[in-house]
Amino acid sequence: MGREVAQQERTGTSQEAGQEAELRRQVAKLSEINRALMQRVEHSLDMQGNAYQLFQTAILLDQKVRDRTRELEHALKAVEQSNLELSEAIVTSRTAQNRLQDAIDSISEGFAIFDPDDRLVLFNRRFLDFWPRLTDSIRPGLSLGALVRLGLDAGIIQSDGLTPEAWMAERRLQRATTRDGGAQRWVYALADGRWVQVNDRRSTEGGIASIYTDITDVKDAERQEREKALAERSAHLQATLESMSIGVAVFDRDQHLVTANRRYGELLELPAELRRAGASYRRFQEFNDARGAPALGTASPIGPGSARGSGPPAEVALNGRWFEVKGDPMPDGGFVTSYVEITERKLAEEALLDSEQRIRLFANAVPTMISYVDRDQRYRFVNRAYRAGYAPNGTPILGQTLRAVLGETEYGPRRPFIERALAGATVTFDLPLPGAGDEMRFGFATYVPHRNHRDEVVGFFTLIQDITERRRAERILEAANEELERRVHERTATLSRLNEALSAEVEKRRRIARELRVAKTEAERANVSKTKFLADASHDLLQPLNAARLFVATLEDTTLPAEGEALLGKIDHALENVEELLNILLDISKLDAGRVGANLQSVALAPLMEALHDEVAALAQRKGVAFTLLPCSLTVCSDPQLLRRLLQNFLTNAVRYTHAGRILFGARRRGDKVELLVADTGIGIPQERLDEIFEEFRRLDGPEDGPKPEAGQKGYGLGLSIVRRISRLLGTEVKVRSTVGRGSVFSVLVPLTDPATLCAAPQPIAAAVVPGAVDRVRVLVVDNDPAILDGMTRLLRSWGCRVAAAGDKAGMEARIGAEGFRPDIVLADYHLDGGQRGTELISGLRHTLAEDIPAAVITADRSPEVQALVQALSGVSLLTKPIKPARLRALIASARR
């Protein structure tokens, strides 16, 4: 609007000025003509001397001059009027222009108008705020291109990483789009941190009106929102990482740790400096090199020095544990590594491989042809005898089909039996066997179907026995019978009976052979099942014994006749023997089943030997045998519990079989090892039986005329069997030398270690239990076995305790909630019905009552996992079944309030 008014003013002013100049030129011309005429009249003479005529001409010219003068005056008056009107228009235009300038100056945003040539026409003061340091350079007529170039050169505008030419090219393209009729909006940043939004709109005359808005607050809000969202995503990501059971670490492109979950440091046993953000991957490698596990730092397929890109996971061993390591690249050049412990899987694989090797050795050792064929009739396993019969030249069999290996001639007759086996039936039949040359051989085949866990037939086993000799014997026998029949007809009946007897004998032998094979297989299966059963059923085996011991303990606190007390003592002694035998059998089964592992650590011999001496000294003194300890201050590397058990068996046997004389317990240094030995002057062992004594249920009773063990001191022949198993588990060597009638020396070699480098973390020290009165102590008992629950209730009430009994969590909550029972101590069985655990029940009860109530977990499961779970709970003790009443009473007394 202001531009149109100014243009109109300039147009009117130029027209008036032109008219005035034209009139002035005409007036000057007429004045010059008039002057010339007058001069001519005054100074010129008529050639004919006619003065009157010249006078008339002068008068005429004077009249014309006056007429022209009047016209010029009228014109001058018109020009003067036009100038007056023009002045008024100029004043009006300037007033309107000032009002327009005031109006656009009142706008809070920057405002500017550009003509069709993109030159600045009009702008407000706010517009100048967006061009600091260029205020003096901005004037009407300045092009936008020049203005932007000044801003870029002065460093006012940030070009978002583009070159000034590229940035200006984008702006020119946007301006061209605006002139074509569209509205454009563009945003750019200033060097002082502000953000500017420009809205362009085409004017009616083809120019562009632009509004500049400061959107710094909006941009800051967006940035804060993005940062908040990023922080939330980071928190969610960290929480997700912490909830994972695998170790995860994220490294940036410079190989520095960005983040890692807690499991990462726990699995790899890393120091705190390698778990913090910013830790170097190279330092991680150096740490693993120093502890002898360099593969942990190089196993990742995208680590330093490896090709970028994820690959298959690698398996790495560390301190007897196995880890699966996998790396994946990130878009920014970093990488993510994950660590999964696969120790159990590796152990299972090794056990499976060992089992497979044993089966293969057994299968290769028997002369029977054995193979396994899958559902597609392809060989998956063959033993040596089968391979020698059907592939003597070494042709591969595994993976080949039956038809390809046997050929059509042999496959055709077998096909019906194969189809019946794949249908789920066990079939037997006779068949010809491949033989050398023209010799015919015969076999007896058995096809046994193999079913999966869904009872689907997935293949079958083939057993082929060579019965050629039997067939040959049958043919010889038949020929002999025919010959005898031709020669001596009268002896036909006798020969027939003989033939029948021989046939019966052959069949009997075949039956006996089959029964022997079946018996052997069943015996092996029974042995494996026995070991697994005893290892898994420790809880169930000890449950009834625990209940019986509780009932006996209850009876001991009651008044009985003398005969009843004697009988009760015998019952308690018998239960102790049963408990001892069961514990020995369970230990053997756990060792055989691989449930016990060696926890090697530094073991000081002095306290260990002194403790064993204190335990055995009373027994030796009661038998009148001198017991001498030679102390040792060395430190060895072994499992303290297993080593203690091994030496305890040595000492127990020495006391049991030494009736007079002495027992010596000491140690000798043998290079980098220590020989721990127990020497006695007992009955001795014959040389031919030195290996036999390490077998199960092998016991030496001594000479017929020699002294016999006291009642209850006679062993079960299992102690040295446990010693042999423990020594194998520890990787140690057990030695024995003995002379009949003079005594024996049992010893074990254990490696030495430096006492300054103890490898075991300190174990939590259990709170001391002080015996005392237990009357009026409130005890909550939770057990899913009604017999044990009843026995425990009777025992505790006989001691004066207030008892609340429950069989599960629901029963416990009913006693606590409805009856208002507040226990002083909780006795909970570890294995409860419905998959419940005593440790979980105790934690839940403490949370409900908001109090750390003293508690004890009762179990027959002596595994390290259960011990670790109980030790993790503060103020919770572990009682193993069968429970010793004195230990239970002392524990309850310690919880008395």
Coordinates of N, CA, C and O in Angstrom, one line a residue, residues 635-733:
T635 N 49.5 -75.3 53.0 CA 48.2 -75.0 52.4 C 48.1 -75.7 51.1 O 49.0 -75.6 50.3
V636 N 46.9 -76.3 50.8 CA 46.8 -77.1 49.6 C 45.6 -76.5 48.8 O 44.8 -75.8 49.3
C637 N 45.5 -77.0 47.5 CA 44.4 -76.5 46.6 C 43.5 -77.7 46.5 O 43.9 -78.7 45.8
S638 N 42.3 -77.7 47.1 CA 41.4 -78.8 47.0 C 40.0 -78.3 47.4 O 39.8 -77.1 47.7
D639 N 39.0 -79.2 47.4 CA 37.7 -78.9 47.9 C 37.7 -79.2 49.4 O 37.9 -80.4 49.7
P640 N 37.5 -78.3 50.3 CA 37.6 -78.6 51.7 C 36.6 -79.7 52.2 O 37.0 -80.5 53.0
Q641 N 35.4 -79.6 51.7 CA 34.4 -80.6 52.1 C 34.7 -82.0 51.7 O 34.7 -83.0 52.4
L642 N 35.1 -82.1 50.4 CA 35.4 -83.5 49.9 C 36.7 -84.0 50.5 O 36.8 -85.2 50.8
L643 N 37.7 -83.2 50.6 CA 39.0 -83.6 51.2 C 38.7 -84.1 52.7 O 39.3 -85.1 53.1
R644 N 37.9 -83.3 53.4 CA 37.6 -83.7 54.8 C 36.9 -85.0 54.8 O 37.2 -85.9 55.6
R645 N 35.9 -85.3 53.9 CA 35.2 -86.5 53.9 C 36.2 -87.7 53.6 O 36.1 -88.8 54.1
L646 N 37.1 -87.5 52.6 CA 38.0 -88.5 52.3 C 38.9 -88.9 53.5 O 39.1 -90.1 53.8
L647 N 39.5 -87.9 54.1 CA 40.3 -88.2 55.3 C 39.5 -88.8 56.4 O 40.0 -89.6 57.2
Q648 N 38.3 -88.3 56.6 CA 37.4 -88.9 57.6 C 37.2 -90.4 57.5 O 37.2 -91.1 58.4
N649 N 37.0 -90.8 56.2 CA 36.9 -92.2 55.9 C 38.2 -93.0 56.3 O 38.1 -94.1 56.8
F650 N 39.3 -92.4 55.9 CA 40.6 -93.1 56.3 C 40.6 -93.3 57.8 O 41.0 -94.4 58.3
L651 N 40.4 -92.2 58.6 CA 40.5 -92.3 60.0 C 39.4 -93.2 60.6 O 39.7 -94.0 61.6
T652 N 38.2 -93.2 60.1 CA 37.1 -94.1 60.6 C 37.5 -95.6 60.4 O 37.3 -96.4 61.3
N653 N 38.0 -95.9 59.2 CA 38.4 -97.3 59.0 C 39.6 -97.7 59.9 O 39.7 -98.8 60.4
A654 N 40.5 -96.7 60.1 CA 41.7 -97.1 61.0 C 41.2 -97.4 62.4 O 41.7 -98.3 63.0
V655 N 40.3 -96.6 62.9 CA 39.8 -96.8 64.3 C 39.0 -98.2 64.3 O 39.1 -99.0 65.3
R656 N 38.2 -98.4 63.3 CA 37.3 -99.6 63.2 C 38.2 -100.9 63.2 O 37.8 -101.9 63.8
Y657 N 39.3 -100.9 62.5 CA 40.0 -102.1 62.3 C 41.3 -102.2 63.1 O 42.2 -103.0 62.8
T658 N 41.5 -101.3 64.0 CA 42.7 -101.3 64.9 C 42.2 -101.5 66.3 O 41.5 -100.7 66.9
H659 N 42.5 -102.7 66.8 CA 42.0 -103.1 68.2 C 43.0 -102.9 69.3 O 42.7 -102.9 70.5
A660 N 44.3 -102.6 68.9 CA 45.3 -102.4 69.8 C 46.5 -101.7 69.1 O 46.6 -101.8 67.9
G661 N 47.3 -100.9 69.9 CA 48.4 -100.2 69.2 C 48.1 -98.7 69.1 O 47.6 -98.1 70.0
R662 N 48.4 -98.2 67.9 CA 48.3 -96.7 67.7 C 47.9 -96.4 66.3 O 48.0 -97.2 65.4
I663 N 47.4 -95.1 66.1 CA 47.1 -94.6 64.8 C 47.8 -93.2 64.7 O 47.8 -92.4 65.6
L664 N 48.4 -93.1 63.5 CA 49.2 -91.8 63.3 C 48.5 -91.1 62.1 O 48.3 -91.7 61.0
F665 N 48.3 -89.8 62.3 CA 47.7 -88.9 61.3 C 48.6 -87.7 61.1 O 48.9 -86.9 62.0
G666 N 49.2 -87.7 59.8 CA 50.2 -86.6 59.5 C 50.3 -86.3 58.1 O 49.4 -86.7 57.3
A667 N 51.3 -85.5 57.7 CA 51.5 -85.1 56.3 C 53.0 -85.0 56.0 O 53.8 -84.7 56.9
R668 N 53.3 -85.3 54.7 CA 54.7 -85.2 54.2 C 54.7 -84.4 52.9 O 53.8 -84.6 52.1
R669 N 55.7 -83.6 52.8 CA 55.8 -82.8 51.5 C 56.5 -83.7 50.5 O 57.6 -84.2 50.7
R670 N 55.9 -83.7 49.3 CA 56.4 -84.5 48.2 C 56.6 -83.6 47.0 O 55.7 -83.5 46.1
G671 N 57.6 -82.8 46.9 CA 57.8 -81.8 45.8 C 56.7 -80.7 45.9 O 56.7 -80.0 46.9
D672 N 55.9 -80.6 44.8 CA 54.9 -79.6 44.8 C 53.6 -80.1 45.3 O 52.5 -79.6 45.0
K673 N 53.6 -81.3 46.0 CA 52.4 -81.9 46.6 C 52.6 -82.2 48.0 O 53.7 -82.2 48.5
V674 N 51.5 -82.5 48.7 CA 51.5 -82.9 50.1 C 50.9 -84.3 50.2 O 49.8 -84.5 49.6
E675 N 51.5 -85.3 50.9 CA 50.9 -86.6 51.1 C 50.3 -86.6 52.5 O 51.0 -86.6 53.5
L676 N 49.0 -86.6 52.5 CA 48.3 -86.8 53.8 C 48.1 -88.3 54.0 O 47.5 -89.0 53.2
L677 N 48.5 -88.8 55.2 CA 48.5 -90.2 55.4 C 47.9 -90.5 56.8 O 48.0 -89.7 57.7
V678 N 47.3 -91.7 56.9 CA 46.8 -92.3 58.1 C 47.4 -93.7 58.2 O 47.2 -94.6 57.4
A679 N 48.3 -93.9 59.2 CA 48.9 -95.2 59.5 C 48.4 -95.8 60.8 O 48.1 -95.1 61.7
D680 N 48.1 -97.1 60.7 CA 47.6 -97.8 61.9 C 48.3 -99.1 62.1 O 49.0 -99.6 61.2
T681 N 48.1 -99.7 63.3 CA 48.6 -101.1 63.6 C 47.5 -102.1 63.7 O 47.5 -102.9 64.5
G682 N 46.6 -102.0 62.7 CA 45.4 -102.8 62.7 C 45.7 -104.2 62.1 O 46.8 -104.7 62.1
I683 N 44.6 -104.8 61.6 CA 44.6 -106.2 61.2 C 45.3 -106.4 59.9 O 45.8 -107.5 59.5
G684 N 45.5 -105.3 59.1 CA 46.2 -105.4 57.8 C 45.3 -105.9 56.7 O 44.2 -106.4 57.0
I685 N 45.8 -105.8 55.5 CA 45.0 -106.3 54.3 C 45.9 -107.1 53.4 O 47.0 -106.8 53.1
P686 N 45.4 -108.3 53.0 CA 46.2 -109.1 52.1 C 46.4 -108.4 50.8 O 45.6 -107.6 50.3
Q687 N 47.6 -108.6 50.2 CA 48.0 -107.9 49.0 C 47.0 -108.2 47.8 O 46.7 -107.3 47.0
E688 N 46.5 -109.4 47.7 CA 45.5 -109.7 46.6 C 44.2 -109.1 46.8 O 43.4 -109.1 45.9
R689 N 43.9 -108.4 47.9 CA 42.6 -107.8 48.2 C 42.8 -106.3 48.3 O 41.8 -105.6 48.7
L690 N 43.9 -105.7 47.9 CA 44.1 -104.3 48.0 C 43.2 -103.5 47.1 O 42.7 -102.4 47.4
D691 N 43.0 -104.1 45.9 CA 42.1 -103.4 44.9 C 40.6 -103.7 45.3 O 39.7 -102.9 45.0
E692 N 40.4 -104.8 45.9 CA 39.0 -105.2 46.2 C 38.3 -104.3 47.2 O 37.1 -104.1 47.2
I693 N 39.1 -103.8 48.2 CA 38.5 -103.0 49.3 C 37.9 -101.7 48.8 O 37.1 -101.1 49.6
F694 N 38.2 -101.3 47.6 CA 37.6 -100.0 47.1 C 36.3 -100.3 46.4 O 35.7 -99.3 45.8
E695 N 35.9 -101.5 46.3 CA 34.6 -101.8 45.7 C 33.5 -101.7 46.7 O 33.7 -101.8 47.9
E696 N 32.2 -101.6 46.2 CA 31.1 -101.4 47.1 C 30.8 -102.7 47.9 O 30.9 -103.8 47.4
F697 N 30.5 -102.5 49.2 CA 30.1 -103.6 50.1 C 31.2 -104.7 50.3 O 30.9 -105.9 50.4
R698 N 32.5 -104.2 50.2 CA 33.6 -105.1 50.4 C 34.1 -104.7 51.8 O 34.6 -103.6 52.0
R699 N 34.1 -105.7 52.7 CA 34.5 -105.5 54.1 C 35.4 -106.6 54.6 O 35.2 -107.7 54.3
L700 N 36.5 -106.2 55.3 CA 37.4 -107.1 55.8 C 37.0 -107.4 57.3 O 36.9 -106.5 58.1
D701 N 36.8 -108.7 57.6 CA 36.4 -109.1 58.9 C 37.6 -109.5 59.8 O 37.4 -109.8 61.0
G702 N 38.8 -109.6 59.2 CA 39.9 -110.0 60.0 C 40.0 -111.5 60.2 O 39.2 -112.3 59.7
P703 N 41.0 -112.0 60.9 CA 41.2 -113.5 61.1 C 40.0 -114.0 62.0 O 39.4 -113.3 62.7
E704 N 39.7 -115.3 61.8 CA 38.7 -115.9 62.5 C 38.9 -115.8 64.0 O 37.9 -115.6 64.8
D705 N 40.2 -116.0 64.5 CA 40.4 -116.0 65.9 C 40.8 -114.6 66.4 O 41.1 -114.4 67.6
G706 N 40.7 -113.6 65.6 CA 41.1 -112.2 66.0 C 39.9 -111.5 66.6 O 38.7 -112.0 66.6
P707 N 40.1 -110.4 67.2 CA 39.0 -109.6 67.8 C 38.1 -109.1 66.7 O 38.4 -108.8 65.6
K708 N 36.8 -109.0 67.1 CA 35.7 -108.5 66.2 C 35.3 -107.1 66.6 O 35.4 -106.7 67.8
P709 N 34.8 -106.3 65.6 CA 34.3 -105.0 65.9 C 33.2 -105.0 66.9 O 32.4 -106.0 66.9
E710 N 33.1 -104.0 67.7 CA 32.0 -103.9 68.7 C 30.6 -103.7 67.9 O 30.6 -103.4 66.8
A711 N 29.6 -104.0 68.6 CA 28.2 -103.8 68.0 C 28.0 -102.3 67.7 O 28.3 -101.5 68.5
G712 N 27.6 -102.1 66.5 CA 27.4 -100.8 66.0 C 28.6 -100.2 65.4 O 28.6 -99.1 64.7
Q713 N 29.8 -100.8 65.5 CA 31.0 -100.3 64.9 C 31.4 -101.0 63.6 O 32.3 -100.7 63.0
K714 N 30.6 -102.0 63.3 CA 30.9 -102.8 62.0 C 30.5 -101.9 60.8 O 29.3 -101.5 60.8
G715 N 31.3 -101.8 59.9 CA 31.0 -100.9 58.7 C 30.2 -101.6 57.7 O 29.8 -102.8 57.8
Y716 N 29.9 -100.8 56.6 CA 29.0 -101.4 55.5 C 29.9 -101.7 54.3 O 29.3 -102.1 53.3
G717 N 31.1 -101.4 54.3 CA 32.0 -101.7 53.1 C 31.8 -100.7 52.1 O 31.9 -101.0 50.9
L718 N 31.4 -99.4 52.4 CA 31.2 -98.4 51.4 C 32.1 -97.2 51.6 O 32.2 -96.3 50.7
G719 N 32.8 -97.1 52.7 CA 33.6 -95.9 52.9 C 34.7 -95.7 51.9 O 34.9 -94.6 51.3
L720 N 35.5 -96.8 51.6 CA 36.6 -96.7 50.6 C 36.0 -96.5 49.2 O 36.7 -96.0 48.3
S721 N 34.8 -97.0 49.0 CA 34.2 -96.8 47.6 C 34.0 -95.3 47.4 O 34.2 -94.8 46.3
I722 N 33.5 -94.6 48.5 CA 33.4 -93.2 48.4 C 34.7 -92.5 48.3 O 34.9 -91.5 47.5
V723 N 35.7 -93.0 48.9 CA 37.1 -92.4 48.8 C 37.5 -92.5 47.4 O 38.1 -91.5 46.8
R724 N 37.3 -93.6 46.7 CA 37.8 -93.7 45.3 C 37.0 -92.7 44.4 O 37.6 -92.1 43.6
R725 N 35.7 -92.6 44.6 CA 35.0 -91.6 43.8 C 35.4 -90.2 44.1 O 35.5 -89.4 43.1
I726 N 35.6 -89.8 45.3 CA 36.1 -88.5 45.7 C 37.4 -88.2 45.1 O 37.7 -87.1 44.5
S727 N 38.4 -89.2 45.1 CA 39.7 -88.9 44.6 C 39.6 -88.7 43.1 O 40.4 -87.9 42.5
R728 N 38.8 -89.4 42.4 CA 38.6 -89.2 41.0 C 38.1 -87.8 40.7 O 38.5 -87.1 39.8
L729 N 37.1 -87.4 41.5 CA 36.5 -86.1 41.3 C 37.5 -85.0 41.6 O 37.5 -83.9 40.9
L730 N 38.4 -85.2 42.6 CA 39.4 -84.1 42.9 C 40.7 -84.3 42.0 O 41.5 -83.4 42.0
G731 N 40.8 -85.4 41.3 CA 42.0 -85.6 40.4 C 43.2 -85.9 41.3 O 44.3 -85.6 40.9
T732 N 43.0 -86.5 42.4 CA 44.1 -86.9 43.3 C 44.4 -88.4 43.2 O 43.6 -89.1 42.7
E733 N 45.5 -88.8 43.8 CA 46.0 -90.2 43.8 C 45.9 -90.7 45.2 O 46.5 -90.1 46.1

